[in-house]
Coordinates of N, CA and C and ligand atoms in Angstrom, one line a residue:
X1 N 0.9 -1.1 0.1 CA -0.1 0.0 0.1 C 0.9 1.2 0.0
X2 N 0.7 2.2 -0.7 CA 1.5 3.4 -1.0 C 1.2 4.2 0.3
X3 N 2.2 4.9 0.7 CA 2.0 5.8 1.8 C 1.8 7.1 1.3
X4 N 1.0 8.0 2.3 CA 0.3 9.3 1.8 C 1.8 9.9 1.9
X5 N 1.5 10.9 0.9 CA 2.5 11.9 0.2 C 3.5 12.4 1.3
X6 N 3.0 13.0 2.2 CA 3.7 13.5 3.5 C 4.5 12.6 4.1
X7 N 3.9 11.2 4.4 CA 4.7 10.3 5.1 C 5.9 9.9 4.0
X8 N 5.4 9.7 2.8 CA 6.6 9.2 2.1 C 7.7 10.2 1.9
X9 N 7.4 11.7 1.9 CA 8.6 12.6 2.0 C 9.2 12.3 3.3
X10 N 8.7 12.2 4.3 CA 9.4 12.1 5.6 C 10.2 11.1 5.7
X11 N 9.9 9.9 5.1 CA 10.6 8.6 4.9 C 11.8 9.0 4.1
X12 N 11.6 9.5 3.0 CA 12.7 9.7 2.1 C 14.0 10.7 2.7
X13 N 13.3 11.7 3.3 CA 14.4 12.7 4.0 C 15.0 12.1 5.1
X14 N 14.2 11.4 5.9 CA 14.8 10.8 7.2 C 16.0 9.9 6.8
X15 N 15.6 9.2 5.8 CA 16.6 8.0 5.4 C 17.9 8.6 4.8
X16 N 17.6 9.8 4.3 CA 19.0 10.5 3.9 C 19.9 10.9 5.2
X17 N 19.2 11.5 6.3 CA 20.0 11.8 7.3 C 20.6 10.5 8.2
X18 N 19.8 9.1 8.1 CA 20.2 8.1 8.4 C 21.3 7.6 7.8
X19 N 21.5 7.7 6.6 CA 22.6 7.1 5.8 C 23.6 8.2 5.4
X20 N 23.6 9.4 6.0 CA 24.6 10.3 5.8 C 24.7 10.8 4.3
X21 N 23.7 10.6 3.7 CA 23.7 11.2 2.3 C 23.2 12.8 2.4
X22 N 24.1 13.5 3.1 CA 23.7 15.0 3.4 C 24.8 15.8 2.9
X23 N 25.2 15.9 1.6 CA 26.2 16.6 1.2 C 26.0 18.2 1.1
X24 N 24.7 18.4 1.4 CA 24.4 19.9 1.5 C 24.8 20.4 2.7
X25 N 25.1 19.5 3.9 CA 25.3 20.1 5.2 C 26.7 20.6 5.0
X26 N 26.9 21.8 5.4 CA 28.2 22.7 5.6 C 28.7 22.6 6.7
X27 N 27.9 22.0 7.9 CA 28.5 21.9 9.2 C 28.7 23.2 10.0
X28 N 28.4 24.3 9.1 CA 28.6 25.7 9.9 C 27.6 26.3 9.2
X29 N 27.4 27.7 9.5 CA 26.2 28.6 8.9 C 26.9 29.1 7.7
X30 N 26.0 29.4 6.6 CA 26.5 29.7 5.3 C 27.1 31.2 5.3
X31 N 28.3 31.4 4.8 CA 29.0 32.6 4.8 C 27.7 33.7 4.0
X32 N 26.9 33.4 3.5 CA 26.0 34.4 2.9 C 25.0 34.9 4.0
X33 N 24.7 34.1 5.0 CA 23.9 34.5 6.0 C 24.7 35.5 6.9
X34 N 26.0 35.1 7.1 CA 26.9 35.7 8.2 C 27.1 37.2 7.5
X35 N 27.3 37.2 6.1 CA 27.3 38.7 5.6 C 26.1 39.3 5.6
X36 N 25.0 38.9 5.3 CA 23.8 39.6 5.5 C 23.5 40.0 7.0
X37 N 24.0 39.3 7.7 CA 23.8 39.8 9.3 C 24.7 41.1 9.5
X38 N 26.1 40.6 9.2 CA 26.9 41.8 9.4 C 26.6 43.2 8.8
X39 N 26.0 43.0 7.6 CA 25.6 44.4 6.8 C 24.2 44.8 7.3
X40 N 23.5 43.9 8.5 CA 22.2 44.7 9.1 C 21.0 44.4 8.3
X41 N 21.2 43.5 7.3 CA 20.3 43.4 6.2 C 18.8 42.5 6.7
X42 N 19.1 41.6 7.7 CA 17.9 40.8 8.2 C 17.2 41.8 9.2
X43 N 15.7 41.8 8.8 CA 15.1 42.7 9.7 C 15.0 42.2 11.3
X44 N 15.0 42.8 12.3 CA 14.9 42.5 13.4 C 13.2 41.9 13.4
X45 N 12.9 40.9 13.9 CA 11.5 40.5 14.1 C 11.6 38.9 14.1
X46 N 10.6 38.5 13.3 CA 10.1 37.2 13.1 C 10.8 36.5 11.8
X47 N 11.8 35.7 12.0 CA 12.5 35.2 10.7 C 12.0 33.4 10.8
X48 N 11.4 32.8 9.4 CA 11.2 31.7 9.4 C 12.3 30.9 8.4
X49 N 13.0 29.6 8.9 CA 13.7 28.9 8.0 C 13.2 27.6 7.7
X50 N 12.5 27.6 6.5 CA 11.9 26.3 5.9 C 12.8 25.4 5.6
X51 N 12.7 24.2 6.0 CA 13.8 23.1 5.4 C 15.0 23.3 6.2
X52 N 14.9 23.5 7.5 CA 16.4 24.1 8.0 C 17.4 22.9 8.3
X53 N 17.1 21.6 8.2 CA 17.9 20.6 8.3 C 18.7 20.8 9.7
X54 N 20.0 20.7 9.7 CA 20.6 20.7 11.2 C 20.7 22.1 11.8
X55 N 20.3 23.1 10.8 CA 20.0 24.4 11.7 C 21.1 25.3 12.0
X56 N 22.2 25.1 11.3 CA 23.4 26.2 11.7 C 23.0 27.5 11.6
X57 N 22.3 27.7 10.6 CA 21.7 29.2 10.3 C 20.6 29.7 11.5
X58 N 19.9 28.7 11.8 CA 18.9 29.0 13.1 C 19.5 29.4 14.1
X59 N 20.6 28.8 14.5 CA 21.4 29.2 15.7 C 22.1 30.5 15.5
X60 N 22.8 30.7 14.1 CA 23.2 31.9 13.8 C 22.4 33.0 14.1
X61 N 21.1 32.9 13.8 CA 20.1 34.1 13.8 C 19.6 34.4 15.3
X62 N 19.5 33.2 16.0 CA 19.1 33.4 17.1 C 20.1 34.0 18.2
X63 N 21.3 33.7 18.0 CA 22.6 34.5 18.4 C 22.5 35.9 18.2
X64 N 22.0 36.2 16.8 CA 21.9 37.5 16.4 C 20.6 38.3 16.9
X65 N 19.8 37.5 17.7 CA 18.7 38.2 18.5 C 17.5 38.1 17.9
X66 N 17.4 37.5 16.4 CA 16.2 37.3 15.9 C 15.1 36.2 16.8
X67 N 13.9 36.6 16.6 CA 13.1 35.3 16.8 C 12.8 34.3 15.8
X68 N 13.2 33.3 15.9 CA 13.2 32.2 14.9 C 12.1 31.2 14.8
X69 N 11.5 30.7 13.5 CA 10.8 29.5 13.7 C 11.6 28.7 12.3
X70 N 11.7 27.5 12.8 CA 12.4 26.7 11.8 C 11.7 25.3 11.6
X71 N 11.6 24.9 10.3 CA 10.6 23.9 10.1 C 11.4 22.8 9.3
X72 N 11.1 21.7 9.6 CA 11.8 20.6 8.9 C 10.8 19.5 8.8
X73 N 10.6 18.6 7.7 CA 10.0 17.1 7.6 C 10.7 16.0 8.3
X74 N 12.0 16.1 8.5 CA 12.7 15.1 9.2 C 12.8 15.1 10.5
X75 N 12.7 14.0 11.2 CA 12.7 14.1 12.9 C 14.5 14.3 13.2
X76 N 15.2 13.7 12.6 CA 16.6 13.6 13.0 C 17.1 14.9 13.2
X77 N 17.3 15.8 12.0 CA 18.0 17.1 12.3 C 17.1 18.1 13.2
X78 N 15.8 17.9 13.3 CA 14.9 18.7 14.3 C 15.2 18.3 15.7
X79 N 15.4 17.1 16.0 CA 15.9 16.7 17.3 C 17.2 17.2 17.7
X80 N 18.2 17.2 16.7 CA 19.5 17.5 16.6 C 19.5 19.1 17.0
X81 N 18.8 19.9 16.3 CA 18.7 21.3 16.4 C 18.1 21.6 17.9
X82 N 17.2 20.9 18.4 CA 16.7 21.2 19.5 C 17.8 21.2 20.6
X83 N 18.3 19.9 20.6 CA 19.5 19.8 21.3 C 20.6 21.0 21.4
X84 N 21.1 21.2 20.2 CA 22.0 22.3 20.1 C 21.5 23.8 20.5
X85 N 20.2 23.9 20.4 CA 19.7 25.3 20.8 C 19.9 25.1 22.5
X86 N 19.3 24.0 22.9 CA 19.3 24.0 24.3 C 20.7 23.9 24.9
X87 N 21.8 23.3 24.5 CA 23.1 23.3 24.8 C 23.7 24.8 24.8
X88 N 23.3 25.5 23.8 CA 23.7 27.0 23.6 C 22.9 28.0 24.4
X89 N 21.9 27.4 25.1 CA 21.0 28.5 25.8 C 20.3 29.3 24.7
X90 N 19.9 29.0 23.6 CA 19.3 29.9 22.7 C 17.9 29.1 22.7
X91 N 16.8 29.9 22.2 CA 15.6 29.6 21.9 C 15.1 29.7 20.4
X92 N 14.3 28.8 19.9 CA 13.8 29.2 18.6 C 12.5 28.2 18.6
X93 N 11.4 28.3 17.8 CA 10.4 27.4 17.6 C 10.8 26.5 16.7
X94 N 11.0 25.3 17.0 CA 11.3 24.2 15.8 C 10.2 23.3 15.6
X95 N 9.9 23.0 14.3 CA 8.5 22.4 14.3 C 8.9 21.2 13.2
X96 N 8.4 19.9 13.7 CA 8.6 18.9 12.5 C 7.3 18.8 11.6
X97 N 7.3 19.1 10.5 CA 6.2 18.9 9.6 C 6.6 19.0 8.1
X98 N 5.4 18.8 7.2 CA 5.7 18.9 5.8 C 5.2 20.4 5.7
X99 N 6.1 21.0 5.0 CA 5.8 22.6 5.0 C 4.6 22.7 4.1
X100 N 4.1 21.8 3.2 CA 2.9 21.8 2.5 C 1.7 21.8 3.2
X101 N 2.0 21.3 4.3 CA 0.6 21.0 5.2 C 0.5 21.9 6.4
X102 N 1.5 23.1 6.0 CA 1.6 23.9 7.6 C 1.2 25.3 7.4
X103 N 0.4 25.7 8.1 CA 0.1 27.4 8.3 C 0.6 27.9 9.4
X104 N 1.5 29.0 9.4 CA 1.8 29.7 10.7 C 0.7 30.5 11.3
X105 N 0.7 30.8 12.7 CA -0.2 31.6 13.3 C -0.2 33.1 12.6
X106 N 0.9 33.4 12.3 CA 1.0 34.8 11.7 C 2.2 34.9 10.7
X107 N 2.2 35.8 9.8 CA 3.3 35.8 8.6 C 4.4 36.3 9.3
X108 N 5.7 36.3 8.6 CA 7.0 36.6 9.1 C 7.5 37.9 8.6
X109 N 8.5 38.3 9.1 CA 9.3 39.4 8.7 C 10.2 39.2 7.4
X110 N 10.8 38.0 7.7 CA 11.8 37.5 6.7 C 11.7 36.0 6.7
X111 N 12.2 35.5 5.4 CA 12.3 34.0 5.4 C 13.9 33.7 4.9
X112 N 14.4 32.7 5.5 CA 15.7 32.5 4.9 C 15.6 31.2 4.4
X113 N 15.7 31.2 2.8 CA 15.6 30.0 2.1 C 16.9 29.6 1.5
X114 N 17.4 28.4 2.1 CA 18.5 27.9 1.8 C 18.3 26.5 1.3
X115 N 18.8 26.1 0.2 CA 18.4 24.7 -0.4 C 17.2 23.9 0.1
X116 N 16.0 24.7 0.4 CA 14.8 24.0 0.5 C 14.2 23.9 -0.9
X117 N 14.2 25.0 -1.6 CA 13.5 25.0 -3.1 C 14.0 24.0 -3.8
X118 N 15.6 23.9 -4.1 CA 16.1 23.0 -4.8 C 16.1 21.6 -4.1
X119 N 15.4 21.2 -3.0 CA 15.5 19.8 -2.8 C 13.8 19.4 -3.1
X120 N 13.1 20.6 -3.7 CA 11.9 20.0 -3.9 C 11.7 19.7 -5.4
X121 N 10.9 18.6 -5.8 CA 10.6 18.4 -7.3 C 10.3 19.8 -8.0
X122 N 10.8 20.2 -9.1 CA 10.4 21.6 -9.7 C 9.0 21.5 -10.0
X123 N 8.3 20.5 -10.1 CA 6.9 20.6 -10.4 C 6.2 21.2 -9.2
X124 N 6.9 21.3 -7.9 CA 6.3 21.8 -6.8 C 6.6 23.2 -6.5
X125 N 7.6 23.6 -7.2 CA 8.2 25.0 -7.1 C 7.0 26.1 -6.9
X126 N 6.0 26.3 -8.0 CA 5.3 27.5 -8.0 C 4.2 27.2 -6.7
X127 N 4.0 26.0 -6.1 CA 3.2 26.1 -4.9 C 4.1 26.3 -3.9
X128 N 5.4 26.1 -3.8 CA 6.2 26.4 -2.9 C 6.4 27.9 -2.7
X129 N 6.6 28.8 -3.9 CA 6.6 30.1 -4.1 C 5.4 30.7 -3.4
X130 N 4.2 30.2 -3.8 CA 3.1 30.8 -3.2 C 2.9 30.6 -1.7
X131 N 3.5 29.8 -1.2 CA 3.5 29.5 0.4 C 4.6 30.6 0.8
X132 N 5.8 30.7 0.2 CA 6.7 31.7 0.7 C 6.0 33.1 0.7
X133 N 5.1 33.4 -0.3 CA 4.6 34.7 -0.5 C 3.4 34.8 0.8
X134 N 2.9 33.8 1.0 CA 1.9 34.0 2.1 C 2.5 33.8 3.3
X135 N 3.7 33.4 3.7 CA 4.4 33.3 4.9 C 5.0 34.5 5.4
X136 N 5.3 35.4 4.3 CA 5.9 36.8 4.5 C 4.7 38.1 4.5
X137 N 5.2 38.9 5.3 CA 4.3 40.2 5.5 C 4.7 40.8 4.2
X138 N 3.7 41.7 3.7 CA 4.1 42.6 2.7 C 5.3 43.4 3.1
X139 N 6.2 43.5 2.2 CA 7.4 44.3 2.5 C 8.4 43.5 3.2
X140 N 8.0 42.2 3.5 CA 8.9 41.3 4.2 C 10.0 40.7 3.2
X141 N 11.2 40.3 3.6 CA 12.4 40.0 2.9 C 12.7 38.4 2.8
X142 N 12.9 38.0 1.5 CA 13.3 36.9 1.3 C 14.8 36.7 0.9
X143 N 15.4 36.0 1.9 CA 17.0 35.8 1.7 C 17.0 34.4 1.0
X144 N 17.4 34.5 -0.4 CA 17.3 33.2 -1.2 C 18.5 33.0 -1.6
X145 N 18.9 31.6 -1.6 CA 20.2 31.0 -2.1 C 19.8 29.9 -3.1
X146 N 19.9 30.5 -4.3 CA 19.5 29.5 -5.3 C 20.6 28.8 -6.1
X147 N 20.3 27.3 -5.8 CA 21.3 26.5 -6.3 C 21.7 26.2 -7.5
X148 N 23.0 26.2 -8.0 CA 23.4 26.0 -9.3 C 24.2 24.8 -9.3
X149 N 23.5 23.8 -10.2 CA 24.2 22.5 -10.5 C 24.6 22.4 -11.7
X150 N 24.0 23.1 -12.7 CA 24.3 23.0 -14.1 C 24.0 21.6 -14.7
X151 N 23.3 20.9 -14.1 CA 23.1 19.6 -14.7 C 21.6 19.0 -14.3
X152 N 21.2 18.0 -15.1 CA 19.9 17.6 -14.8 C 19.7 16.9 -13.5
X153 N 18.4 16.7 -13.3 CA 18.1 15.9 -12.2 C 18.4 16.4 -10.7
X154 N 18.1 15.7 -9.7 CA 18.3 16.0 -8.4 C 17.6 15.1 -7.3
X155 N 17.3 15.7 -6.2 CA 17.9 16.7 -5.6 C 19.3 16.7 -5.2
X156 N 19.9 17.8 -5.3 CA 19.4 19.1 -5.4 C 19.2 19.5 -7.0
X157 N 18.0 20.4 -7.2 CA 17.7 20.5 -8.7 C 18.3 22.0 -9.1
X158 N 18.7 22.0 -10.3 CA 19.4 23.2 -10.7 C 18.4 24.2 -10.8
X159 N 18.7 25.4 -10.4 CA 17.6 26.5 -10.0 C 18.0 27.7 -10.9
X160 N 18.0 27.5 -12.3 CA 18.3 28.8 -13.3 C 17.4 30.1 -12.9
X161 N 18.3 31.0 -13.0 CA 17.7 32.4 -12.4 C 16.6 32.8 -13.3
X162 N 16.6 32.7 -14.9 CA 15.5 32.9 -15.6 C 14.3 32.0 -15.0
X163 N 14.1 30.9 -14.4 CA 13.2 30.2 -14.1 C 12.7 30.9 -12.6
X164 N 13.7 31.1 -12.0 CA 13.5 31.8 -10.7 C 12.7 33.1 -10.9
X165 N 12.9 33.8 -12.0 CA 12.1 35.2 -12.2 C 11.0 34.9 -12.8
X166 N 10.6 33.8 -13.2 CA 9.2 33.3 -13.9 C 8.6 32.8 -12.3
X167 N 9.0 32.1 -11.4 CA 8.0 31.6 -10.5 C 8.0 32.7 -9.3
X168 N 9.1 33.5 -9.2 CA 9.0 34.6 -8.1 C 8.8 36.0 -9.0
X169 N 7.6 35.9 -9.6 CA 7.2 36.9 -10.4 C 7.2 38.4 -9.9
X170 N 7.6 39.3 -11.0 CA 8.0 40.8 -10.6 C 6.4 41.4 -9.9
X171 N 5.2 40.7 -10.4 CA 4.1 41.1 -9.8 C 4.0 40.9 -8.1
X172 N 4.6 39.9 -7.8 CA 4.6 39.7 -6.5 C 5.9 39.9 -5.7
X173 N 7.0 39.9 -6.6 CA 8.5 40.1 -5.8 C 9.2 41.2 -6.5
X174 N 9.9 42.0 -5.6 CA 10.8 42.9 -6.0 C 12.1 42.3 -6.1
X175 N 12.8 42.2 -7.2 CA 14.2 41.9 -7.4 C 15.1 42.7 -7.3
X176 N 16.3 42.8 -6.6 CA 17.1 43.5 -6.5 C 18.0 44.2 -7.7
X177 N 18.3 45.5 -7.7 CA 19.1 45.8 -8.9 C 20.4 45.3 -8.9
X178 N 20.9 45.0 -7.8 CA 22.2 44.7 -7.8 C 22.7 43.2 -8.4
X179 N 23.9 43.0 -8.5 CA 24.1 41.6 -9.1 C 23.9 40.6 -7.9
X180 N 23.6 39.5 -8.2 CA 23.6 38.5 -7.1 C 25.2 38.0 -6.5
X181 N 25.1 37.6 -5.6 CA 26.4 37.1 -4.9 C 26.6 35.7 -5.2
X182 N 28.0 35.2 -5.6 CA 28.2 33.9 -5.8 C 28.7 33.2 -4.3
X183 N 28.1 32.0 -3.8 CA 28.5 31.5 -2.6 C 28.8 30.1 -2.9
X184 N 30.2 29.7 -2.7 CA 30.8 28.5 -3.1 C 30.4 27.4 -1.9
X185 N 30.2 26.3 -2.3 CA 29.8 25.2 -1.6 C 31.0 24.1 -1.5
X186 N 31.4 23.4 -0.3 CA 32.3 22.5 -0.5 C 32.1 21.4 -1.3
X187 N 31.0 21.1 -1.7 CA 30.8 20.1 -2.6 C 31.1 20.4 -4.2
X188 N 31.6 21.7 -4.2 CA 31.9 22.3 -5.8 C 30.7 22.9 -6.3
X189 N 29.5 22.5 -6.0 CA 28.5 23.5 -6.3 C 28.4 24.8 -5.8
X190 N 27.6 25.7 -6.3 CA 27.5 27.0 -5.7 C 26.1 27.5 -6.0
X191 N 25.9 28.4 -5.0 CA 24.5 29.1 -5.1 C 24.8 30.5 -5.5
X192 N 23.8 31.2 -5.9 CA 23.4 32.6 -6.4 C 22.7 33.1 -4.9
X193 N 23.1 34.2 -4.4 CA 22.4 34.6 -3.3 C 21.6 36.1 -3.7
X194 N 20.3 36.3 -3.4 CA 19.5 37.5 -3.7 C 18.9 37.7 -2.3
X195 N 18.4 39.1 -2.5 CA 17.5 39.3 -1.3 C 16.1 40.1 -2.1
X196 N 15.2 39.2 -2.1 CA 13.8 39.6 -2.8 C 13.1 40.2 -1.6
X197 N 12.0 41.1 -2.0 CA 11.3 41.8 -1.3 C 9.7 41.5 -1.7
X198 N 8.9 41.0 -0.6 CA 7.5 40.7 -1.1 C 6.8 41.9 -1.2
X199 N 6.2 42.3 -2.4 CA 5.5 43.3 -2.6 C 4.4 43.6 -1.7
X200 N 4.0 45.0 -1.6 CA 2.8 45.2 -1.1 C 3.0 45.9 0.2
X201 N 4.3 46.3 0.6 CA 4.9 47.0 1.7 C 4.5 48.5 1.5
X202 N 4.4 49.3 2.6 CA 4.1 50.5 2.8 C 5.3 51.2 2.1
X203 N 4.9 52.4 1.4 CA 6.0 53.2 0.7 C 6.6 52.7 -0.7
X204 N 6.1 51.5 -1.0 CA 6.4 51.0 -2.3 C 6.0 51.8 -3.5
X205 N 7.0 51.9 -4.5 CA 6.8 52.8 -5.6 C 6.6 51.7 -6.7
Ligands
SAM301 C1 18.8 20.0 0.9 S1 18.5 20.0 2.6 C2 18.8 21.6 3.2 C3 19.0 21.7 4.6 C4 19.5 23.1 5.3 N1 18.6 24.0 4.8 C5 20.8 23.3 4.7 O1 21.1 23.9 4.0 O2 21.5 22.7 5.3 C6 16.6 20.2 2.5 C7 16.0 20.1 3.8 O3 14.5 20.3 3.6 C8 13.9 19.3 4.1 N2 12.5 19.1 3.6 C9 12.5 18.6 2.2 N3 11.0 18.6 2.0 C10 10.3 19.0 2.9 C11 9.0 19.4 3.2 N4 8.0 19.0 2.2 N5 8.6 20.0 4.2 C12 9.6 20.4 5.3 N6 10.7 20.1 5.1 C13 11.4 19.6 4.0 C14 14.7 18.0 4.3 O4 14.3 17.3 5.3 C15 16.0 18.6 4.4 O5 16.4 18.9 5.9

């Protein structure tokens, strides 16, 4: 008998953590987040980290004083992150659930999207982008790291910027005028870092 979609996804991701197929895991916070924090670009307030994995960035954000909600479908990284938070005397709301089944009580000031989108089947991307839009307040910031693999298949799935501009459509998202920043990964892959703004904020022209 086939498992319901959510349980099947949970089983697949949990299995990757059990077998150590976690090539995406840097073992430390992304330099992109560190730079955004150092530049004061992450708004003080509520930050969501979807598909947080082991959550090094969650810890970095809490240490910087942000109120963080972290979500992942797999139990192992969620438990590990909860333990790390406790041992470091930090607090975050950590939720184990399928993002496609989850509605937060209120929207966020910022979302930190690191290799969650590229972990999803591209057919799910438009639905995921709608969720990101709903999770953010008007004027909220999306800190996005778009994975560049340059190859077919996945995960991680190649996330070409032309396709990102289609799904994060100008009607809903303000793209920066500045060039993206390249963020190298120990695997040899790299991401392109962008800060997008959810349209509809006060004072928008
Ligand atoms: C490629 S990993 C990235 C983890 C982390 N962001 C990082 O960069 O180290 C993708 C993460 O998304 C989680 N994930 C995948 N599909 C999900 C879903 N539908 N709902 C919640 N989490 C999901 C996986 O369990 C996994 O931890």
